[in-house]
Each structure stands twice: as C-alpha cells, then as structure tokens.
Amino acid sequence: MSFRIMMLVAATATLVPDLVRAQDATGTAPAALPKKGFVLKDRDGKKIGTVDMVSASGVVTFIRDMRIYRVPLATVTTSGRTSTTSLSWAEIRD
C-alpha cells in the first residue's frame, strides 16, 4: 500500500464517527416513552387508565376494572405525563 492510500484510510477512519454524530444531532429526537403512572387516554381523549408497565416487547399495560389491558407501544404518543393511543376504547376492550 502506498503512503497516500494509508493516510487516506486513516483520515477516513477518524472522520466517520464525527459524521455519524453530526447526523444524529440533526436527526429527529426519539419519541418520548410512557412510564409507569402516566395517564393513558384513548383516541377520543377519554382517560382509560394509568400506565402500569411498558414492556421491552413493545406493549403498554394498564389495569382497569380488575382486568389487564395491553396496547401496542407503536400506537402510543406521549406528551408530558399523558400518553394517548390511536386506538379507541372499544378496540382495546375487545
């Protein structure tokens, strides 16, 4: 390998992490995740429960009327201490 190629490879190796960090800084912020105790509302804005657990498998769990309900995390958006699902209460209940 010539000296120029070795210098080019070395320079590229040092620049790549900086480029990745720059892209991360300009990318969108990660979505806020619900936490235990957050209010959970259905798509109509009606409170359906309080978040009991957020599992690693992507499910938000809450208890209502002594029943455990599960909502896919992909349907949940969080703002402050309130999370809202894009599902209706009827869809969750059934």
Short mmCIF file of C-alpha atoms in Angstrom, two decimals:
data_model
loop_
_atom_site.label_atom_id
_atom_site.label_comp_id
_atom_site.label_asym_id
_atom_site.label_seq_id
_atom_site.Cartn_x
_atom_site.Cartn_y
_atom_site.Cartn_z
CA MET A 1 0.00 0.00 0.00
CA SER A 2 1.28 3.43 -0.79
CA PHE A 3 1.73 6.08 1.85
CA ARG A 4 -1.06 8.23 0.34
CA ILE A 5 -3.60 5.41 0.47
CA MET A 6 -2.68 4.65 4.10
CA MET A 7 -3.13 8.33 5.02
CA LEU A 8 -6.48 8.46 3.22
CA VAL A 9 -7.70 5.37 5.08
CA ALA A 10 -6.53 6.81 8.40
CA ALA A 11 -8.22 10.16 7.73
CA THR A 12 -11.47 8.46 6.72
CA ALA A 13 -11.46 6.32 9.86
CA THR A 14 -11.19 9.41 12.05
CA LEU A 15 -13.89 11.35 10.18
CA VAL A 16 -16.60 8.69 10.07
CA PRO A 17 -17.51 8.88 13.81
CA ASP A 18 -17.76 12.69 13.51
CA LEU A 19 -20.10 12.37 10.52
CA VAL A 20 -22.29 9.87 12.36
CA ARG A 21 -22.50 12.16 15.40
CA ALA A 22 -23.40 15.10 13.15
CA GLN A 23 -26.22 13.11 11.57
CA ASP A 24 -27.52 12.06 15.00
CA ALA A 25 -27.53 15.67 16.16
CA THR A 26 -29.56 16.83 13.17
CA GLY A 27 -31.93 13.85 13.13
CA THR A 28 -35.29 13.75 14.81
CA ALA A 29 -35.43 13.33 18.56
CA PRO A 30 -36.52 9.93 19.82
CA ALA A 31 -40.18 9.70 20.73
CA ALA A 32 -40.99 10.11 24.41
CA LEU A 33 -41.93 6.82 26.01
CA PRO A 34 -44.72 6.45 28.55
CA LYS A 35 -43.72 5.48 32.06
CA LYS A 36 -45.46 3.85 34.97
CA GLY A 37 -48.02 6.22 36.45
CA PHE A 38 -48.64 8.24 33.27
CA VAL A 39 -52.28 8.86 32.32
CA LEU A 40 -53.37 6.84 29.28
CA LYS A 41 -56.09 8.22 27.00
CA ASP A 42 -57.87 6.72 24.02
CA ARG A 43 -58.05 8.42 20.62
CA ASP A 44 -61.10 10.43 21.73
CA GLY A 45 -59.14 11.91 24.65
CA LYS A 46 -61.03 9.93 27.32
CA LYS A 47 -58.93 8.62 30.20
CA ILE A 48 -58.87 4.85 30.04
CA GLY A 49 -56.34 4.14 32.77
CA THR A 50 -52.90 4.65 34.20
CA VAL A 51 -49.81 3.05 32.69
CA ASP A 52 -48.79 0.09 34.83
CA MET A 53 -45.86 -1.16 32.76
CA VAL A 54 -44.06 -0.67 29.46
CA SER A 55 -42.56 -3.96 28.31
CA ALA A 56 -39.46 -4.45 26.21
CA SER A 57 -41.61 -6.29 23.67
CA GLY A 58 -43.40 -3.02 22.81
CA VAL A 59 -46.60 -3.23 24.85
CA VAL A 60 -48.08 -0.70 27.27
CA THR A 61 -50.04 -2.40 30.05
CA PHE A 62 -52.74 -0.85 32.22
CA ILE A 63 -55.33 -2.22 34.64
CA ARG A 64 -58.98 -1.20 34.55
CA ASP A 65 -61.87 -2.82 36.42
CA MET A 66 -59.52 -5.54 37.67
CA ARG A 67 -58.60 -6.56 34.09
CA ILE A 68 -55.22 -6.22 32.42
CA TYR A 69 -55.24 -4.49 29.04
CA ARG A 70 -52.37 -4.25 26.57
CA VAL A 71 -51.86 -1.53 23.97
CA PRO A 72 -49.14 -1.69 21.30
CA LEU A 73 -46.45 0.89 22.03
CA ALA A 74 -46.42 1.82 18.34
CA THR A 75 -49.92 3.32 18.77
CA VAL A 76 -48.94 5.49 21.77
CA THR A 77 -47.66 9.07 21.77
CA THR A 78 -46.57 10.84 24.93
CA SER A 79 -46.66 14.49 25.87
CA GLY A 80 -45.70 15.44 29.39
CA ARG A 81 -47.15 12.86 31.76
CA THR A 82 -50.02 11.96 29.43
CA SER A 83 -49.94 9.21 26.82
CA THR A 84 -52.53 8.85 24.08
CA THR A 85 -53.20 5.80 21.95
CA SER A 86 -54.56 5.97 18.41
CA LEU A 87 -56.96 3.14 19.31
CA SER A 88 -60.50 3.59 20.59
CA TRP A 89 -61.58 2.15 23.92
CA ALA A 90 -63.80 -0.35 22.04
CA GLU A 91 -60.79 -1.61 20.05
CA ILE A 92 -58.75 -2.07 23.20
CA ARG A 93 -61.56 -3.67 25.18
CA ASP A 94 -62.34 -6.32 22.54
#
